[in-house]
PDB file of C-alpha atoms in Angstrom:
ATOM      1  CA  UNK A   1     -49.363 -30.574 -15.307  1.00 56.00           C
ATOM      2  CA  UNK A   2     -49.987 -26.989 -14.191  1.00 53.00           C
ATOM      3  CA  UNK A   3     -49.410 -27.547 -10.900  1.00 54.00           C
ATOM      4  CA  UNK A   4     -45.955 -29.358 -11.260  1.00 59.00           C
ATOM      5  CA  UNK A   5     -45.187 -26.378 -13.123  1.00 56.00           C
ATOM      6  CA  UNK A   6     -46.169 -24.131 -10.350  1.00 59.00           C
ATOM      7  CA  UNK A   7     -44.333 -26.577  -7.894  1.00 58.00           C
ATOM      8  CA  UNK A   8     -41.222 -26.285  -9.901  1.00 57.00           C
ATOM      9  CA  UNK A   9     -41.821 -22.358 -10.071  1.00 60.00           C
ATOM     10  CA  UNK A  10     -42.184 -22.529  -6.204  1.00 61.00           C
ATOM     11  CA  UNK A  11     -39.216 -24.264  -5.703  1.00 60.00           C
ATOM     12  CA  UNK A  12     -36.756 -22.072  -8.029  1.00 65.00           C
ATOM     13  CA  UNK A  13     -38.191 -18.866  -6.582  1.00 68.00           C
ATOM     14  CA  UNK A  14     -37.456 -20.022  -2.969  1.00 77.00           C
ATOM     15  CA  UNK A  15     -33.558 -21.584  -3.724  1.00 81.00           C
ATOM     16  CA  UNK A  16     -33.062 -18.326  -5.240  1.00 79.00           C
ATOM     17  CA  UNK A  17     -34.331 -16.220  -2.372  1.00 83.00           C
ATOM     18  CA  UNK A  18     -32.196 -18.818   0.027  1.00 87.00           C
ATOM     19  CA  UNK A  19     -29.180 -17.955  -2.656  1.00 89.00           C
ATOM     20  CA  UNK A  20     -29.745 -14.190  -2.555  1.00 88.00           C
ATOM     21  CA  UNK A  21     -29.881 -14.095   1.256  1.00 87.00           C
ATOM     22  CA  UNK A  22     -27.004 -15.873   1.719  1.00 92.00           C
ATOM     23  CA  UNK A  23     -25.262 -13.404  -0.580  1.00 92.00           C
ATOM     24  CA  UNK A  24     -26.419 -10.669   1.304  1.00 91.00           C
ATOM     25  CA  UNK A  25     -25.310 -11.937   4.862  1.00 94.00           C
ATOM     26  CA  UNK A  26     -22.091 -12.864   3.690  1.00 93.00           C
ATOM     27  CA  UNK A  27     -22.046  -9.182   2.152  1.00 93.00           C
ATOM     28  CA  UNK A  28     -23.125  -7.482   5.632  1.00 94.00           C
ATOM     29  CA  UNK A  29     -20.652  -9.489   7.419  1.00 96.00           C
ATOM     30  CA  UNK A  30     -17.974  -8.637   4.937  1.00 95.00           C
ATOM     31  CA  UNK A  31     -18.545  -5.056   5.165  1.00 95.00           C
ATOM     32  CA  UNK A  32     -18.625  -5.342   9.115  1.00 96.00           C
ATOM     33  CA  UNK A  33     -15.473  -7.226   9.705  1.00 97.00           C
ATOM     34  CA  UNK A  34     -13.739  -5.067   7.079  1.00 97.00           C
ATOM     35  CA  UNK A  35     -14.632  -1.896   8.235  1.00 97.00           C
ATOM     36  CA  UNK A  36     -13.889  -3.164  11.688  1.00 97.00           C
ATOM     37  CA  UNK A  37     -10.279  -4.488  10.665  1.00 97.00           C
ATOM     38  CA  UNK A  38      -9.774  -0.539   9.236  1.00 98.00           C
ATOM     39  CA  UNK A  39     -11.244   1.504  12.419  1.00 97.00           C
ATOM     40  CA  UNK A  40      -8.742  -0.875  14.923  1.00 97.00           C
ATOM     41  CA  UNK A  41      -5.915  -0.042  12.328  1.00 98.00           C
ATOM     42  CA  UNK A  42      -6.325   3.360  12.500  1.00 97.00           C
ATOM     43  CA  UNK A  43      -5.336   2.989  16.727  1.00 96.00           C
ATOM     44  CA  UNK A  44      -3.420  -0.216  16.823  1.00 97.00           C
ATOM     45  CA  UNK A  45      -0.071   0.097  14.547  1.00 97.00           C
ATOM     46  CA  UNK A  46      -0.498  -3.511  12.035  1.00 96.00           C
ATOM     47  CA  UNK A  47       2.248  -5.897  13.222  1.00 95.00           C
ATOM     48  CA  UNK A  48       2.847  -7.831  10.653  1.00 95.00           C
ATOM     49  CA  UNK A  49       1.994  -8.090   6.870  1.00 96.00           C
ATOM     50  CA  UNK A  50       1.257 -11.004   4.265  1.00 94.00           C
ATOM     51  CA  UNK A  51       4.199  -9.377   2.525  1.00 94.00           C
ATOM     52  CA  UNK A  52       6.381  -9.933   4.946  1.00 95.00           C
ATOM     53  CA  UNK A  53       5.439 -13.646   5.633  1.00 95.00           C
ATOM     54  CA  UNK A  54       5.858 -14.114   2.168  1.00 94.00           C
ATOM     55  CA  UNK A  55       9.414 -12.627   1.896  1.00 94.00           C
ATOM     56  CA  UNK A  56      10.438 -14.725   4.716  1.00 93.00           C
ATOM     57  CA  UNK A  57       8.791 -18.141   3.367  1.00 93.00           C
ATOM     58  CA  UNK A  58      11.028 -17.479  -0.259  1.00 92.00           C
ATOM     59  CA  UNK A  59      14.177 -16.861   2.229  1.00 92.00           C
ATOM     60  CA  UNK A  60      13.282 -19.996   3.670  1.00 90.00           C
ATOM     61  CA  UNK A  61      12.794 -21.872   0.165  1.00 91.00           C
ATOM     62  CA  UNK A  62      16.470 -20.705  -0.624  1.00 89.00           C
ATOM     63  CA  UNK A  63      17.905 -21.746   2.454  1.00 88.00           C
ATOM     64  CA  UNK A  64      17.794 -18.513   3.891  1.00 89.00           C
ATOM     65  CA  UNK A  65      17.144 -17.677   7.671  1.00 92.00           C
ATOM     66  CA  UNK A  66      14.417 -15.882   8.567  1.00 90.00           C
ATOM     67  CA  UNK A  67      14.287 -12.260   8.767  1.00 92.00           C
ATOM     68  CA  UNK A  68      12.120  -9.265   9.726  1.00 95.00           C
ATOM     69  CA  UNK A  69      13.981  -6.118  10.504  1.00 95.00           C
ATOM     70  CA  UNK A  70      11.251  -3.258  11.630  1.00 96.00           C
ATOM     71  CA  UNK A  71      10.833  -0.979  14.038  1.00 96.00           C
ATOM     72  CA  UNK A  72       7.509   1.162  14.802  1.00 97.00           C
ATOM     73  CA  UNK A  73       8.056   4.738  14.602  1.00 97.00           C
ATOM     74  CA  UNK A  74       4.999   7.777  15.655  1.00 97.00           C
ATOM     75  CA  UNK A  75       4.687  10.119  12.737  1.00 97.00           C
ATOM     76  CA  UNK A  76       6.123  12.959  14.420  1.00 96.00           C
ATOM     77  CA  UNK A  77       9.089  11.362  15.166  1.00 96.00           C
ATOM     78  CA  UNK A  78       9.624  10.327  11.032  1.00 97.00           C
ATOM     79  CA  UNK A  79      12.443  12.920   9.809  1.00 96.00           C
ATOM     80  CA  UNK A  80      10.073  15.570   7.970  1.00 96.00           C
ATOM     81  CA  UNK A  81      12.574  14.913   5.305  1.00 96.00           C
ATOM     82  CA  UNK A  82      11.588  11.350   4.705  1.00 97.00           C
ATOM     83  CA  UNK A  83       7.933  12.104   4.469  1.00 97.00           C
ATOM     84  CA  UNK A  84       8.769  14.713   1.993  1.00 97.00           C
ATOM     85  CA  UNK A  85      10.928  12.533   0.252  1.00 97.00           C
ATOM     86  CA  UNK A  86       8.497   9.715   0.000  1.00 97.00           C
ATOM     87  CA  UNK A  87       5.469  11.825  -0.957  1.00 97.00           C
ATOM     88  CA  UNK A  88       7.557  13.583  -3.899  1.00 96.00           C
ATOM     89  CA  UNK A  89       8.852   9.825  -4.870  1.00 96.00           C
ATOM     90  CA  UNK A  90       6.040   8.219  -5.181  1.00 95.00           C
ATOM     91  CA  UNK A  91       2.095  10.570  -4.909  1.00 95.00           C
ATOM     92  CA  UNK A  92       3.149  14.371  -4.927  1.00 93.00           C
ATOM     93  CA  UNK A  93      -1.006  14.709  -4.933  1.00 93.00           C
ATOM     94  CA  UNK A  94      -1.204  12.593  -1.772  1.00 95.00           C
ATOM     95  CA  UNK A  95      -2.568  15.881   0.716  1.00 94.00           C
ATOM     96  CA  UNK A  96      -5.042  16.910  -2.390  1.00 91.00           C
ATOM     97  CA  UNK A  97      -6.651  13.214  -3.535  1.00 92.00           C
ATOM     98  CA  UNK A  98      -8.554  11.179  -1.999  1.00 89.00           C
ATOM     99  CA  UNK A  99      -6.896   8.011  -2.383  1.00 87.00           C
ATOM    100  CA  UNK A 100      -6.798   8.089  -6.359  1.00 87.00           C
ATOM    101  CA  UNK A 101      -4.923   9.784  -8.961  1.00 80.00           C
ATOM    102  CA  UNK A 102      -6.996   9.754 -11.781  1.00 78.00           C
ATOM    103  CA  UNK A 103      -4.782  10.975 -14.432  1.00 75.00           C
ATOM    104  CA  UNK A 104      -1.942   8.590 -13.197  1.00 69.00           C
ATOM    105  CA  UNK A 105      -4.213   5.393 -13.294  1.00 69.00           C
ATOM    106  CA  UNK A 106      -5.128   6.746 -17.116  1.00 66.00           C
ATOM    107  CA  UNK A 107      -1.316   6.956 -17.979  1.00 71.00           C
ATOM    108  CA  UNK A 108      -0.863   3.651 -16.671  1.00 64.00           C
ATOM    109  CA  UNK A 109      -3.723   1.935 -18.485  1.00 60.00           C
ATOM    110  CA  UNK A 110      -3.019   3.199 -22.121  1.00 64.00           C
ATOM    111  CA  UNK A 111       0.633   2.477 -21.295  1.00 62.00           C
ATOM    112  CA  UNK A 112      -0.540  -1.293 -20.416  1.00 61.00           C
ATOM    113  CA  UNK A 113      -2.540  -1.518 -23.756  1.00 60.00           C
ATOM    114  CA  UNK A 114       0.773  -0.374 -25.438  1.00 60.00           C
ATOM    115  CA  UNK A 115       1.923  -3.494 -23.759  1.00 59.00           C
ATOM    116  CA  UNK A 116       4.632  -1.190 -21.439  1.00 54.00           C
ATOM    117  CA  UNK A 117       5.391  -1.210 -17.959  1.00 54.00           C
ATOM    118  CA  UNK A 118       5.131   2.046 -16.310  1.00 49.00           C
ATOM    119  CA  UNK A 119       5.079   3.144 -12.795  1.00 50.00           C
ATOM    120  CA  UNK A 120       2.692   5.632 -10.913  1.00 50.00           C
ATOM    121  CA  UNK A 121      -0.787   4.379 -11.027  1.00 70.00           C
ATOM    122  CA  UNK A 122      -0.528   3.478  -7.374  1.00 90.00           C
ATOM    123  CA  UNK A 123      -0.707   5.980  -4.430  1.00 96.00           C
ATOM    124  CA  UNK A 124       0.397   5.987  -1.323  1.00 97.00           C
ATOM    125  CA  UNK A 125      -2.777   5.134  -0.208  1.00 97.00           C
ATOM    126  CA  UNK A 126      -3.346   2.591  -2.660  1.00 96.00           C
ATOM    127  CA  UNK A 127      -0.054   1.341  -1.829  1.00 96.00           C
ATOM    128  CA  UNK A 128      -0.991   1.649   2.049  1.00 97.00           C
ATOM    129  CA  UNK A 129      -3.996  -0.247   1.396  1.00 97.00           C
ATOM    130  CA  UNK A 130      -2.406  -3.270  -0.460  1.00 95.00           C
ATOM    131  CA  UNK A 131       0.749  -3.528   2.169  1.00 95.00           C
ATOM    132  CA  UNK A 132      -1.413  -3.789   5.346  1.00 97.00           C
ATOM    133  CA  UNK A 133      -4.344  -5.765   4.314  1.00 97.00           C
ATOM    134  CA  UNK A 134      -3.655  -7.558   1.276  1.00 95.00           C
ATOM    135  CA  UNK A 135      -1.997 -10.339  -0.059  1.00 89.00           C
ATOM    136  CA  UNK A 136       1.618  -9.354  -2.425  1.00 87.00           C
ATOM    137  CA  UNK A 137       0.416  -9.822  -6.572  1.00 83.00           C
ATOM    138  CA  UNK A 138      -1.366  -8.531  -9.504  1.00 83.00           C
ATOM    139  CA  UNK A 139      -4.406  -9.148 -10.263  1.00 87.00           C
ATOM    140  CA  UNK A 140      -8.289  -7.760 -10.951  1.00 89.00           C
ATOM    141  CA  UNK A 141      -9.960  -9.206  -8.231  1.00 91.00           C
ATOM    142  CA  UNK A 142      -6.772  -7.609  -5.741  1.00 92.00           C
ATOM    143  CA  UNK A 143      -6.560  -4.539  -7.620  1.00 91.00           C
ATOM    144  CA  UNK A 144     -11.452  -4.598  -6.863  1.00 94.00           C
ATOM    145  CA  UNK A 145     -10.180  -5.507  -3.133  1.00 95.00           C
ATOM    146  CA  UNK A 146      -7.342  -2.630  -3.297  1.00 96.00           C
ATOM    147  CA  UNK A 147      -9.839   0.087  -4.587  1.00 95.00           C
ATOM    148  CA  UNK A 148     -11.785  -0.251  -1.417  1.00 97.00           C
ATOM    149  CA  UNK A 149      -9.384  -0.730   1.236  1.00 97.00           C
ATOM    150  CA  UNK A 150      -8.130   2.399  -0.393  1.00 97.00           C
ATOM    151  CA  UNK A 151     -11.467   4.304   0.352  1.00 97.00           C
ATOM    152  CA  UNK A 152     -12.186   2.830   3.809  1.00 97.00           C
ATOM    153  CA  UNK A 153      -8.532   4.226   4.775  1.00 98.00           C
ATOM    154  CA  UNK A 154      -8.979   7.718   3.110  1.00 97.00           C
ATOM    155  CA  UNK A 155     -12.488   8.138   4.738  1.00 97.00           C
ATOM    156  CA  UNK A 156     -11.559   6.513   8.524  1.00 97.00           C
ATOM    157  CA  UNK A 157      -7.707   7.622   8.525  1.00 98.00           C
ATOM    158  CA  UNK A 158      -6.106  11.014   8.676  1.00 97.00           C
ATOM    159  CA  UNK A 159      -3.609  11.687   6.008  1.00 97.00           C
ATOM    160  CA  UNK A 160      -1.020  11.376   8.838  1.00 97.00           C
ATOM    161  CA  UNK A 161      -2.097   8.163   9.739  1.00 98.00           C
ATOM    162  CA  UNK A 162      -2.129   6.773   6.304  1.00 98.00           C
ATOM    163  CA  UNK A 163       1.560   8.466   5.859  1.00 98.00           C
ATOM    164  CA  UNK A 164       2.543   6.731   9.294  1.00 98.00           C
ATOM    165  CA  UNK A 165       1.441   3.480   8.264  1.00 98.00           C
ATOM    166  CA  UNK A 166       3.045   3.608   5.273  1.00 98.00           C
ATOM    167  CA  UNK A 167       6.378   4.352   6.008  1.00 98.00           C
ATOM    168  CA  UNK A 168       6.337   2.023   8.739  1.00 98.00           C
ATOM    169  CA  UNK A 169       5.467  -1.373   7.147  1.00 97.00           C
ATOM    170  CA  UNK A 170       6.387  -0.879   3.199  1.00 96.00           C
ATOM    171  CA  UNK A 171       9.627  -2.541   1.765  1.00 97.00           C
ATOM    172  CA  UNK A 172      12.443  -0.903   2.249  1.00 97.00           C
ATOM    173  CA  UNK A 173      15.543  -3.873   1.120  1.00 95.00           C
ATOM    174  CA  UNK A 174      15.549  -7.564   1.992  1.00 93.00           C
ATOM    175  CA  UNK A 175      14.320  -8.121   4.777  1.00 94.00           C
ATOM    176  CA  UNK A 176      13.751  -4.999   6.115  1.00 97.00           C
ATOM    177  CA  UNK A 177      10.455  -2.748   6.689  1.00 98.00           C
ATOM    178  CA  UNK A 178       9.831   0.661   7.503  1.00 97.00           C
ATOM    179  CA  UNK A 179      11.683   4.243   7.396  1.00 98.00           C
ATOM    180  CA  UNK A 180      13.412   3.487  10.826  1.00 98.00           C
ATOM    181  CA  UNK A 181      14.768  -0.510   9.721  1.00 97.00           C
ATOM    182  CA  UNK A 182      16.189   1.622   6.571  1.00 98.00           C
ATOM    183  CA  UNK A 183      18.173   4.364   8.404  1.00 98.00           C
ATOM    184  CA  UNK A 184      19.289   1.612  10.482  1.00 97.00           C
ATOM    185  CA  UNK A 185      20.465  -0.891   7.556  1.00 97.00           C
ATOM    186  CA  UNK A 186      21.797   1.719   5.548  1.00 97.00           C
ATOM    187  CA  UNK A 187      23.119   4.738   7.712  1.00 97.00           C
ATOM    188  CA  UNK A 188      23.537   3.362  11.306  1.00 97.00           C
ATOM    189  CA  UNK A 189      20.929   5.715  12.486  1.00 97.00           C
ATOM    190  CA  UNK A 190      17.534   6.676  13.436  1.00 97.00           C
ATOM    191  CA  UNK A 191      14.886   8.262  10.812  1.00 97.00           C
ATOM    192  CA  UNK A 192      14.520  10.616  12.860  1.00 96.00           C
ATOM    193  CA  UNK A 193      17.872  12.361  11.826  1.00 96.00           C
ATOM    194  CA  UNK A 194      17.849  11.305   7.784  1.00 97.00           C
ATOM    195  CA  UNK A 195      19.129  13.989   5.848  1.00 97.00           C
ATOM    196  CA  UNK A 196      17.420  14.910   2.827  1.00 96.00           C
ATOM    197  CA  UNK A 197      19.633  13.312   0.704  1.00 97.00           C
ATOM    198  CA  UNK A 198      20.037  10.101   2.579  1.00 98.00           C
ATOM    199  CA  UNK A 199      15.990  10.001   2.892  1.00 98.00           C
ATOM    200  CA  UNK A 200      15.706  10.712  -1.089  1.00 98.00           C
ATOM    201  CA  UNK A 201      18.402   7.884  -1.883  1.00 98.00           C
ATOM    202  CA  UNK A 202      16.427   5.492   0.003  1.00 98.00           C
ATOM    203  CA  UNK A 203      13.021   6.700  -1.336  1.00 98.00           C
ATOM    204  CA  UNK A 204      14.586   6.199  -4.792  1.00 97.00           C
ATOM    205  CA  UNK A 205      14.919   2.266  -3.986  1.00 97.00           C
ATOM    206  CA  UNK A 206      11.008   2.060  -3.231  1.00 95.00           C
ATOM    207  CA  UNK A 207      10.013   0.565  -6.880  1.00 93.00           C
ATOM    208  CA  UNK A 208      11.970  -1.919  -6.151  1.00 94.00           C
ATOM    209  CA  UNK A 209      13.884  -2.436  -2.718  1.00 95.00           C
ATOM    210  CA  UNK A 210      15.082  -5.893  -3.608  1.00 92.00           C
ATOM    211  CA  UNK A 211      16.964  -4.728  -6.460  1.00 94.00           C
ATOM    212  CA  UNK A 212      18.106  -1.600  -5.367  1.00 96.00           C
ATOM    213  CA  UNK A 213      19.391  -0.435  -2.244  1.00 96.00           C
ATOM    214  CA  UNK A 214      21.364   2.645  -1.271  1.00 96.00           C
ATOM    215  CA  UNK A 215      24.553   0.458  -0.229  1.00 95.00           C
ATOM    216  CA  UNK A 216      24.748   0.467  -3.807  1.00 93.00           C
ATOM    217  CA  UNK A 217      23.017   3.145  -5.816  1.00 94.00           C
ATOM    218  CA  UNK A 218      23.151   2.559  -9.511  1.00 96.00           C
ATOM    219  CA  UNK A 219      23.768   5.651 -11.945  1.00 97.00           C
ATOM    220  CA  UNK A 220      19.824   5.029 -11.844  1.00 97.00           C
ATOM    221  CA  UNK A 221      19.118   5.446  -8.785  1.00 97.00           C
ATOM    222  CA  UNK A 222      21.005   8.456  -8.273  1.00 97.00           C
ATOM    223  CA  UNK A 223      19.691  10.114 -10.484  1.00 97.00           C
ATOM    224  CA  UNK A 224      15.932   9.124  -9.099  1.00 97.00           C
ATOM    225  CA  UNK A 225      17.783  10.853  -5.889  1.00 98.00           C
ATOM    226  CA  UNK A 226      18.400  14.159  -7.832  1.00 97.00           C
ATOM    227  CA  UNK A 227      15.081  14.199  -9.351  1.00 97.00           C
ATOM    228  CA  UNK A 228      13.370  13.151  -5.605  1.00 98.00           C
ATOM    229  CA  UNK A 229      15.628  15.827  -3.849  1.00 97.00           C
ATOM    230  CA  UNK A 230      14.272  18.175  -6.960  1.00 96.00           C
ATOM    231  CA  UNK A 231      10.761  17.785  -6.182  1.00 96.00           C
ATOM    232  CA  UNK A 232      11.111  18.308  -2.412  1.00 95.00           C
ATOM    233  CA  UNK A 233      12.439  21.776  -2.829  1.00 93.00           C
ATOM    234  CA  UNK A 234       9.484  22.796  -4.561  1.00 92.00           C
ATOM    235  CA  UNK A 235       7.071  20.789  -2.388  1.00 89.00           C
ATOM    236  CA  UNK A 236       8.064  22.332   0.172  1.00 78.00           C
ATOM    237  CA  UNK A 237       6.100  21.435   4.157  1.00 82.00           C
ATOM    238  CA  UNK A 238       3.838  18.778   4.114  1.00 89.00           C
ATOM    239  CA  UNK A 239       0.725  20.643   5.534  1.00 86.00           C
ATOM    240  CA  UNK A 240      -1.761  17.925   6.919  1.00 79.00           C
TER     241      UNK A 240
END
């Protein structure tokens, strides 16, 4: 009797070591291939996102045709005055955090137990983070997955990479991605020569680009533009 006992002991002790070292390879290789996938990023520009695949299998479910309008631009070649506009949009902290803004997440969490929507919990890094290696929804286990993109980026990017990145792959109408797709839908243009109102009108569209667009700004949305255009005066130079 005692020594089926100590058989069965045996046995549980070593599928639980065989458990626990599975865990941990598939742990090791996570944090490999991950932190891997964010060093090549910070070099290689991403060329396409799960976000964008998506967009284009829903156009394709409506009987849409496919499309993908983007266009890699360097950072120094993104008007100043769409960085400024998109940093005073959406995470005036973005040159002080470090990928979170604490205060904004704790706005957005009582507001959610209130049962209201709000906007701002996300920064531009968080919002980085979730475009380029994430899959489009809401959800705990994305939001876990989101959190540490977030600080991979912020500790193996520069600010100015994250910034590049950002406006060069986010949602900017249907269809189309990046500052320099934008200029071009919208103002004929490269974003290299937005004005400060044209780059705060398209800014203003970011919460939602599929709903608003500058081709049609609602009373809404110009008045995000005022209050965008606002906060860029007393931002003043982005100094990375």
């Amino acid at each position: 009797m005692a020594k089926r006992k100590q058989t069965k002991s045996k046995a549980k002790s070593t599928t639980f070591k065989r458990i626990t070292s599975i865990i941990t390879r598939i742990f090791i290789w996570f944090l490999l291939v991950t932190v891997l996938w964010v060093l090549v990023y910070r070099f290689v520009n991403p060329p396409i996102t799960l976000l964008m695949i998506q967009r284009n299998m829903e156009r394709n479910a409506a009987g849409k045709t496919a499309k993908m309008e983007k266009k890699w631009v360097d950072f120094e070649d993104i008007s100043d005055n769409m960085k400024r506009a998109a940093v005073s949009a959406e995470d005036q902290l973005f040159l002080k955090h470090v990928g979170f803004d604490i205060k904004a997440i704790e706005k957005a969490f009582k507001a959610n137990q209130k049962g209201k929507k709000i906007k701002g919990g996300s920064t531009i890094s968080q919002q980085t983070a979730k475009n380029v290696f994430l899959w489009p929804g809401r959800s705990w286990v994305r939001k876990g997955f989101e959190a540490y993109f977030t600080l991979l980026i912020e500790i193996l990017w520069s600010k100015e990479r994250i910034l590049e990145v950002y406006l060069n792959v986010i949602e900017m109408g249907d269809g189309v991605y990046g500052a320099e797709a934008a200029a071009q839908e919208y103002y004929n243009k490269s974003c290299t020569s937005l004005t400060r109102a044209q780059a705060a009108l398209i800014a203003a569209c970011f919460p939602n680009p599929i709903r608003w667009t500058p081709k049609k700004a609602t009373q809404y949305i110009r008045h995000r533009q005022y209050l965008i255009m606002r906060n860029m005066r007393r931002l003043g130079p982005l100094d990375f």
